[in-house]
């Protein structure tokens, strides 16, 4: 509890302010952070470089991220580079309390408690603003949104802001289009080393993991309805099929819908899919994707979850409105809504990110790439200082290339190099048939 | 603890003797049993039939099985049919203590505590013998072996014994070949509705589940070495590939080795595989499959686990002998052996069944088939009484057919029926080209 | 033409009687036989052994097989061992005329012409009987059936008959059950090295190959209905999915139907499948699997083919009855039936084996195993002479083991060997938990 | 032959000049064009629209494309819109002579003969220039390159030029970067409805098809080395794995290399891959990808082919230099190079596009999308007239959207539509956690 952290802080002068669940969990948290570190060799390499170069000396960084063992390794890399980092949660259900405790104990101001309510969540975000950061890191744009709402963005003390998610990048582009954006932001999500891997292989495995931990259902032979066939939806579909599920894809984009069909999945509107699905997963970045009329059509025993950033993809109010009663925690992270007609619909993780709330989020090996892009982009902002234009920047290509090359090396893989002749051939338009 | 159970027993006259960890877990156990029941409609149907027909009236049944929510539903079906059932664990690490408590509280004599030591394990088996059963159900043949060792089998009061595993059936066939078998046994494992589904789809998903819960590693891009390409090995390979792993298969049987190759996997001796694997899974039914020379060749960070019945497939002594020290519980169910040369090898679940010790075992939907075969075979023994020959029986085909037909129906699937003309065609040898 | 073969025969004393399409194709046939030989190293090894040992000295063998480049290599191996071989076609549409010519030219009596009519087909079978064989080899049991119909089987001069197909084995078992079988037969199909590979990987790839050569349709995104989920159906489904098709399986056996569902395919009766399929493939071994009511329900543009042994699986008469007209050879091996309501249904290869009639049959690498089993089983019959019991024999396990071991070696793959300790462990029932 | 076409032309006043192999093949060509038309409903819809609107009235179009049944349907659509179309081959080995004859007979000036030599190839390209086109369509940029080499581009009479391939677009971008580009060009390849489908699903299936038609090898259990993991390489890898091959990927781009690894493929430099591959496929767009040192390392029996646009990916001179002799046409489209050390390396289709030279190119269903983009982009050029800027244009998004929507509809698939609330949500940055 806050009290607990504060009390401990009283005993140790250097201890930062913060709000974590239970400092006694720190030892277990340290263990898990170390385990993740073993899977994150690129970030470890960058951490050593930052420590040598004091890349972030004198900079305050506020990060609003899922508080997991992987995030802890990013925070440590920033701290190694001299940054004064404050960390708050980007989702009320994704915090790993043991990791929060461990980070807090080693001197990072952590404001994150698993299961925190809405008020506490926003108090934590506000603490991140009060940290007066020169760099912010966001997962869903809550920090940067609050910066703008409160007018703090206008003061222009933020050199740059980094955004991790598809959802957040969509928001930031909207802000920019509306002329509302006041600070330079980087669409970290759009870096190749981020979205091609994290969104696909990370979300793919961890979403399935969340569903199985929550329900222990056999996926083989079940019909899984995947709403959205972007990188996340492609990843979830690929992995669920890999476990024997039949996939039904719903989409609003005809190009993605054809891709899904040619990948061998069935494609149909949610209205039809609702009646045949055994498991539903939303990964659209949009709201009300599964709603009243769909719940009404579902089979008895249907399982519904979300792996998109916000808990708006499943219309929770509609579900509650249809239910005669709710049986909480039928299984871990599983609530059973008993409909007035007797059908039972199982909602996982209260409609929040099932991969983080019912499992442990993306595996460290994939976050190694995403967070290495974050770390190098933060270093880029630190180097640019106040010279960055106010707009949505893409991550410099050199960062993508460097992360990919380092990752490949740490995976023990070698590849070919272009010869001079080949480089010349690619650049030439004179060599022919 | 035993003490606790006994003490509670003192309070409730009807309470059976037994040894479970903590009766306070009963409520959670009941919840999980109910959840599994929702996935086991065939067994539910049989349970209703047994209750109507009092199929097992007056019979004592001792079952030595993994004490899971699925097993609980089998036990309940037998009890519904009038049986007096005693349940002991078939593995020291696979008991779900909450399920044990729940069953115990509803009057079943349960002898099973997760993490029990060797002595306590065998005391529990002996309690099962002391129950003086007419029917026994085994998962690994420990009960039937003990029956023979103690000479109790000779008394021939056991009408029939049912065996769930490949490993157990191999043992029983050996006993029979040696002229040592004294009671009729049924190779339940060999029924189609058992091994084609449980061993493949059940072991497949749950083994992957165990590995991910224990380590949270990204399987995509990792090399997984699967030792054994029987039904279990096929299932594990199929699912690991489905999550993006590259599979290397080791085998001793050339036919299975070619199958693995034509399924697109690499095949090589363990000696070579040891040096390239990131994750090792044994499913052979044999001992010392991963041993000293293999540990010596492994990469730093290799993960080793077993999903075969006994904990002999990985040579634990050899591993301990090579290690400078062991870090216990680096993650749940994960011990890290630090070699004298500094390499770290992670052993999951102490070399016991990783799907049961680090996850929850086979999903209920697949155990619905296996345990329905068990239930109907038990009913067959009850009906035959003392008329069964002393040998290894196969499960009557009619049982396979009935379970398959019921399962299909509960899955909501319809299939074609042979017309008279088609039946005649299949039976005829006179219709030609 | 027969005339041509005969005329040529006149020029060359040693030339056998026979009936092949055109001897001028012999050179091309030799090239293709040589190419296939390159993929059949096990058979080559056996051929050298037979030549050394004169295994079949003085024996007449009649083989009724698909006359392909792979079969040619089997025939050559038998001839190398001293056999006097006559070869006739086991299907009117599967003969490769260039291969027939080549074999004929090197002295084998070949009676096989692609596209031969029913009468000519049976004249060829009769020529095989007239050869007065001591060993027969069948693919679909036509030779052995004719032997019995004509009463020739009663003379018991046939030492043993070998059967290659599931369909043929079903027939032979029926004959035996009816007390009609007069000669010893071997269910070569049931050898592991045959059905596990040829039926699955061979039929899988070659059926898809036949469909694509005939139609050049994109399989990705199409719904393929596979009737029958035995080894052939499993192979076809696996490969079609591998090319992006959505699979619908129809079955009459509930166990196979559940397997199909857990493999991620949809399962339904043909009545429903008929309306949603884009491509239909039958591999059931039964008749009238696709029939009048199904044609009536099909979509415009549906493609229908068979990969089972006989051309009875698709009810051709019903299709013809529904059609207003037929457009022959819209594409190679493709006839378009224009229904009275204007819908077009495309029938491939006249309902005969699409993998042989529209492509080249199983790849040589897989026939290497099947035909090595045939060759060693023939050698077994030669060795046993007239000592074999009249019944349906299974292929001796030693043959399976030898073929598998040789194949593995020629694939360049090594596997593990059981240690003494491991062998003892597997044989023992005394080592425990 | 040319003579033949000319002679025929003499008989029919309306017949265009041209050079096709044999007009007697026209009937078969018409049949195949009609068959492809049945798989190209979007193009059919556009064709009707063009006919109504006379979209291309008075315009001369020169198209340098693979002369296949799919291309014929594109040409017909342009002709329906009033264009005066000349068609020449974009590759000496990809022309379907029957299709060329059919198109020629219906009045299109076709200059394309399968197997034409280098001189004749360029004479055909020059005929296309002599047609004095306002719009050109290219597959590999040969036409537009020649336009620039000859100085004809400078005259600026070409309103716009359309390019179909990745390879061609790379060239055009190089020209533009060098300031050499003189006419507006459209990177049709980069449209979503082109490269996401044609390059992946089209090249995937058709490359496998070409390899199997040429060699009939069993892919299951073989190691296929795929050079390049762009969209084409992803497609080939996906489909080859789908047929049971083990994939090894070689790359020069680290991001693509990691993708390949996480997709479960092995990744290594060609130097290592050369020694373990059974089949090699190049799809890089670069030259000398398989070269002397690689041939030197290959196994006996290795199969080498190319599915990239130009025949430069495999170093043919190096291969010839190493060979003691060449056996032509061991199988269709297969030449066997016998090395001085006796190893045999099989080269397919003389190193040209194996999917077109040994099979029939992309299936019509996927070309329906690519050519509909071409057709609508041509219409866009026609509408813009001389207003287009000289640069490499991307295809207008509206064209992508329209093709996708039409395709989806003709596939019989429906999808969801955004509600007003959802649209607002996506556009807003004010709605939060």
Short mmCIF file of N, CA, C and O in Angstrom, two decimals, chain B residues 117-171:
data_model
loop_
_atom_site.label_atom_id
_atom_site.label_comp_id
_atom_site.label_asym_id
_atom_site.label_seq_id
_atom_site.Cartn_x
_atom_site.Cartn_y
_atom_site.Cartn_z
N UNK B 117 6.48 -36.27 -0.22
CA UNK B 117 7.74 -36.97 -0.46
C UNK B 117 7.46 -38.44 -0.81
O UNK B 117 6.33 -38.89 -0.81
N UNK B 118 8.52 -39.14 -1.14
CA UNK B 118 8.42 -40.53 -1.59
C UNK B 118 7.68 -41.44 -0.61
O UNK B 118 6.82 -42.23 -1.00
N UNK B 119 8.00 -41.29 0.66
CA UNK B 119 7.36 -42.14 1.68
C UNK B 119 5.86 -41.91 1.72
O UNK B 119 5.06 -42.85 1.74
N UNK B 120 5.54 -40.63 1.77
CA UNK B 120 4.13 -40.30 1.87
C UNK B 120 3.40 -40.76 0.61
O UNK B 120 2.25 -41.24 0.69
N UNK B 121 4.04 -40.62 -0.52
CA UNK B 121 3.45 -41.08 -1.78
C UNK B 121 3.08 -42.56 -1.68
O UNK B 121 1.95 -42.97 -1.99
N UNK B 122 4.01 -43.37 -1.21
CA UNK B 122 3.74 -44.82 -1.16
C UNK B 122 2.78 -45.18 -0.04
O UNK B 122 2.02 -46.15 -0.16
N UNK B 123 2.76 -44.40 1.03
CA UNK B 123 1.73 -44.62 2.06
C UNK B 123 0.35 -44.44 1.45
O UNK B 123 -0.59 -45.17 1.76
N UNK B 124 0.25 -43.43 0.57
CA UNK B 124 -1.04 -43.19 -0.07
C UNK B 124 -1.44 -44.34 -0.99
O UNK B 124 -2.60 -44.75 -1.02
N UNK B 125 -0.46 -44.85 -1.72
CA UNK B 125 -0.76 -46.01 -2.57
C UNK B 125 -1.20 -47.19 -1.70
O UNK B 125 -2.15 -47.91 -2.02
N UNK B 126 -0.52 -47.36 -0.59
CA UNK B 126 -0.88 -48.48 0.29
C UNK B 126 -2.28 -48.32 0.87
O UNK B 126 -3.01 -49.29 1.06
N UNK B 127 -2.65 -47.07 1.12
CA UNK B 127 -4.03 -46.82 1.58
C UNK B 127 -5.02 -47.29 0.53
O UNK B 127 -6.09 -47.83 0.84
N UNK B 128 -4.65 -47.08 -0.73
CA UNK B 128 -5.53 -47.50 -1.83
C UNK B 128 -5.68 -49.02 -1.85
O UNK B 128 -6.75 -49.55 -2.15
N UNK B 129 -4.59 -49.72 -1.54
CA UNK B 129 -4.68 -51.19 -1.47
C UNK B 129 -5.52 -51.62 -0.28
O UNK B 129 -6.32 -52.56 -0.36
N UNK B 130 -5.31 -50.91 0.82
CA UNK B 130 -6.04 -51.26 2.05
C UNK B 130 -7.54 -51.09 1.88
O UNK B 130 -8.33 -51.63 2.66
N UNK B 131 -7.92 -50.32 0.87
CA UNK B 131 -9.34 -50.10 0.58
C UNK B 131 -9.97 -51.39 0.05
O UNK B 131 -11.19 -51.49 -0.10
N UNK B 132 -9.11 -52.35 -0.30
CA UNK B 132 -9.57 -53.66 -0.74
C UNK B 132 -10.47 -53.58 -1.98
O UNK B 132 -11.61 -54.08 -1.99
N UNK B 133 -9.95 -52.98 -3.02
CA UNK B 133 -10.79 -52.67 -4.19
C UNK B 133 -11.11 -53.87 -5.06
O UNK B 133 -10.29 -54.77 -5.20
N UNK B 134 -12.29 -53.86 -5.67
CA UNK B 134 -12.61 -54.85 -6.71
C UNK B 134 -12.20 -54.34 -8.09
O UNK B 134 -11.96 -55.11 -9.00
N UNK B 135 -12.17 -53.04 -8.21
CA UNK B 135 -11.70 -52.45 -9.46
C UNK B 135 -10.61 -51.44 -9.11
O UNK B 135 -10.75 -50.70 -8.13
N UNK B 136 -9.53 -51.44 -9.89
CA UNK B 136 -8.52 -50.41 -9.69
C UNK B 136 -8.34 -49.63 -10.99
O UNK B 136 -8.52 -50.16 -12.08
N UNK B 137 -8.00 -48.36 -10.83
CA UNK B 137 -7.73 -47.51 -11.98
C UNK B 137 -6.36 -46.90 -11.77
O UNK B 137 -6.08 -46.34 -10.71
N UNK B 138 -5.51 -47.02 -12.76
CA UNK B 138 -4.11 -46.64 -12.61
C UNK B 138 -3.71 -45.65 -13.68
O UNK B 138 -4.21 -45.68 -14.81
N UNK B 139 -2.76 -44.81 -13.35
CA UNK B 139 -2.14 -43.91 -14.32
C UNK B 139 -0.63 -44.08 -14.14
O UNK B 139 0.00 -43.36 -13.39
N UNK B 140 -0.10 -45.12 -14.78
CA UNK B 140 1.33 -45.42 -14.62
C UNK B 140 1.58 -46.75 -13.92
O UNK B 140 2.72 -47.12 -13.68
N UNK B 141 0.50 -47.44 -13.59
CA UNK B 141 0.59 -48.82 -13.09
C UNK B 141 1.20 -48.97 -11.70
O UNK B 141 1.55 -50.07 -11.29
N UNK B 142 1.28 -47.90 -10.93
CA UNK B 142 1.86 -48.02 -9.59
C UNK B 142 1.00 -48.89 -8.66
O UNK B 142 1.51 -49.68 -7.88
N UNK B 143 -0.30 -48.72 -8.78
CA UNK B 143 -1.21 -49.45 -7.91
C UNK B 143 -1.15 -50.94 -8.23
O UNK B 143 -0.99 -51.78 -7.34
N UNK B 144 -1.23 -51.27 -9.50
CA UNK B 144 -1.24 -52.66 -9.89
C UNK B 144 0.14 -53.30 -9.64
O UNK B 144 0.25 -54.47 -9.26
N UNK B 145 1.19 -52.51 -9.79
CA UNK B 145 2.52 -53.04 -9.47
C UNK B 145 2.60 -53.39 -7.98
O UNK B 145 3.06 -54.46 -7.59
N UNK B 146 2.13 -52.45 -7.16
CA UNK B 146 2.17 -52.67 -5.71
C UNK B 146 1.31 -53.87 -5.31
O UNK B 146 1.70 -54.67 -4.45
N UNK B 147 0.18 -53.98 -5.98
CA UNK B 147 -0.71 -55.13 -5.74
C UNK B 147 0.07 -56.44 -5.94
O UNK B 147 -0.12 -57.41 -5.18
N UNK B 148 0.90 -56.45 -6.98
CA UNK B 148 1.64 -57.67 -7.27
C UNK B 148 2.83 -57.85 -6.35
O UNK B 148 3.12 -58.96 -5.89
N UNK B 149 3.51 -56.78 -6.08
CA UNK B 149 4.67 -56.85 -5.18
C UNK B 149 4.28 -57.39 -3.80
O UNK B 149 4.99 -58.17 -3.18
N UNK B 150 3.13 -56.90 -3.34
CA UNK B 150 2.70 -57.28 -1.99
C UNK B 150 2.02 -58.63 -1.98
O UNK B 150 1.62 -59.13 -0.92
N UNK B 151 1.83 -59.20 -3.17
CA UNK B 151 1.17 -60.49 -3.20
C UNK B 151 -0.34 -60.40 -3.15
O UNK B 151 -1.04 -61.39 -3.34
N UNK B 152 -0.86 -59.18 -2.97
CA UNK B 152 -2.32 -59.04 -2.86
C UNK B 152 -3.03 -59.43 -4.16
O UNK B 152 -4.17 -59.89 -4.13
N UNK B 153 -2.33 -59.25 -5.26
CA UNK B 153 -2.96 -59.59 -6.55
C UNK B 153 -3.29 -61.08 -6.62
O UNK B 153 -4.28 -61.49 -7.24
N UNK B 154 -2.47 -61.84 -5.98
CA UNK B 154 -2.67 -63.29 -6.01
C UNK B 154 -4.01 -63.71 -5.45
O UNK B 154 -4.59 -64.71 -5.86
N UNK B 155 -4.52 -62.93 -4.53
CA UNK B 155 -5.79 -63.27 -3.88
C UNK B 155 -6.96 -63.17 -4.86
O UNK B 155 -8.06 -63.65 -4.60
N UNK B 156 -6.70 -62.53 -5.98
CA UNK B 156 -7.67 -62.49 -7.10
C UNK B 156 -9.01 -61.86 -6.75
O UNK B 156 -10.02 -62.20 -7.35
N UNK B 157 -8.99 -60.96 -5.78
CA UNK B 157 -10.26 -60.30 -5.51
C UNK B 157 -10.50 -59.13 -6.44
O UNK B 157 -11.60 -58.61 -6.51
N UNK B 158 -9.44 -58.74 -7.15
CA UNK B 158 -9.61 -57.64 -8.09
C UNK B 158 -10.22 -58.18 -9.39
O UNK B 158 -9.64 -59.03 -10.05
N UNK B 159 -11.41 -57.68 -9.71
CA UNK B 159 -12.11 -58.16 -10.92
C UNK B 159 -11.42 -57.66 -12.18
O UNK B 159 -11.41 -58.34 -13.21
N UNK B 160 -10.90 -56.43 -12.08
CA UNK B 160 -10.26 -55.87 -13.26
C UNK B 160 -9.56 -54.58 -12.90
O UNK B 160 -9.96 -53.88 -11.97
N UNK B 161 -8.48 -54.29 -13.64
CA UNK B 161 -7.70 -53.11 -13.38
C UNK B 161 -7.57 -52.32 -14.68
O UNK B 161 -7.34 -52.91 -15.75
N UNK B 162 -7.69 -51.01 -14.60
CA UNK B 162 -7.70 -50.18 -15.80
C UNK B 162 -6.44 -49.32 -15.84
O UNK B 162 -6.09 -48.71 -14.84
N UNK B 163 -5.80 -49.26 -16.98
CA UNK B 163 -4.55 -48.50 -17.06
C UNK B 163 -4.65 -47.39 -18.11
O UNK B 163 -4.97 -47.63 -19.27
N UNK B 164 -4.27 -46.19 -17.70
CA UNK B 164 -4.47 -44.97 -18.50
C UNK B 164 -3.31 -44.63 -19.44
O UNK B 164 -3.52 -43.94 -20.44
N UNK B 165 -2.10 -45.08 -19.13
CA UNK B 165 -0.94 -44.52 -19.86
C UNK B 165 -0.23 -45.52 -20.76
O UNK B 165 -0.27 -46.74 -20.55
N UNK B 166 0.47 -44.99 -21.77
CA UNK B 166 1.35 -45.78 -22.62
C UNK B 166 2.39 -46.49 -21.76
O UNK B 166 2.62 -47.70 -21.91
N UNK B 167 3.01 -45.72 -20.89
CA UNK B 167 4.04 -46.25 -20.00
C UNK B 167 3.51 -47.43 -19.20
O UNK B 167 4.15 -48.49 -19.11
N UNK B 168 2.34 -47.28 -18.61
CA UNK B 168 1.75 -48.34 -17.80
C UNK B 168 1.44 -49.58 -18.61
O UNK B 168 1.67 -50.72 -18.17
N UNK B 169 0.93 -49.37 -19.82
CA UNK B 169 0.56 -50.52 -20.66
C UNK B 169 1.82 -51.32 -21.03
O UNK B 169 1.80 -52.55 -21.05
N UNK B 170 2.91 -50.61 -21.32
CA UNK B 170 4.17 -51.30 -21.62
C UNK B 170 4.56 -52.20 -20.44
O UNK B 170 4.90 -53.37 -20.60
N UNK B 171 4.46 -51.65 -19.24
CA UNK B 171 4.75 -52.42 -18.03
C UNK B 171 3.89 -53.66 -17.88
O UNK B 171 4.36 -54.75 -17.55
#
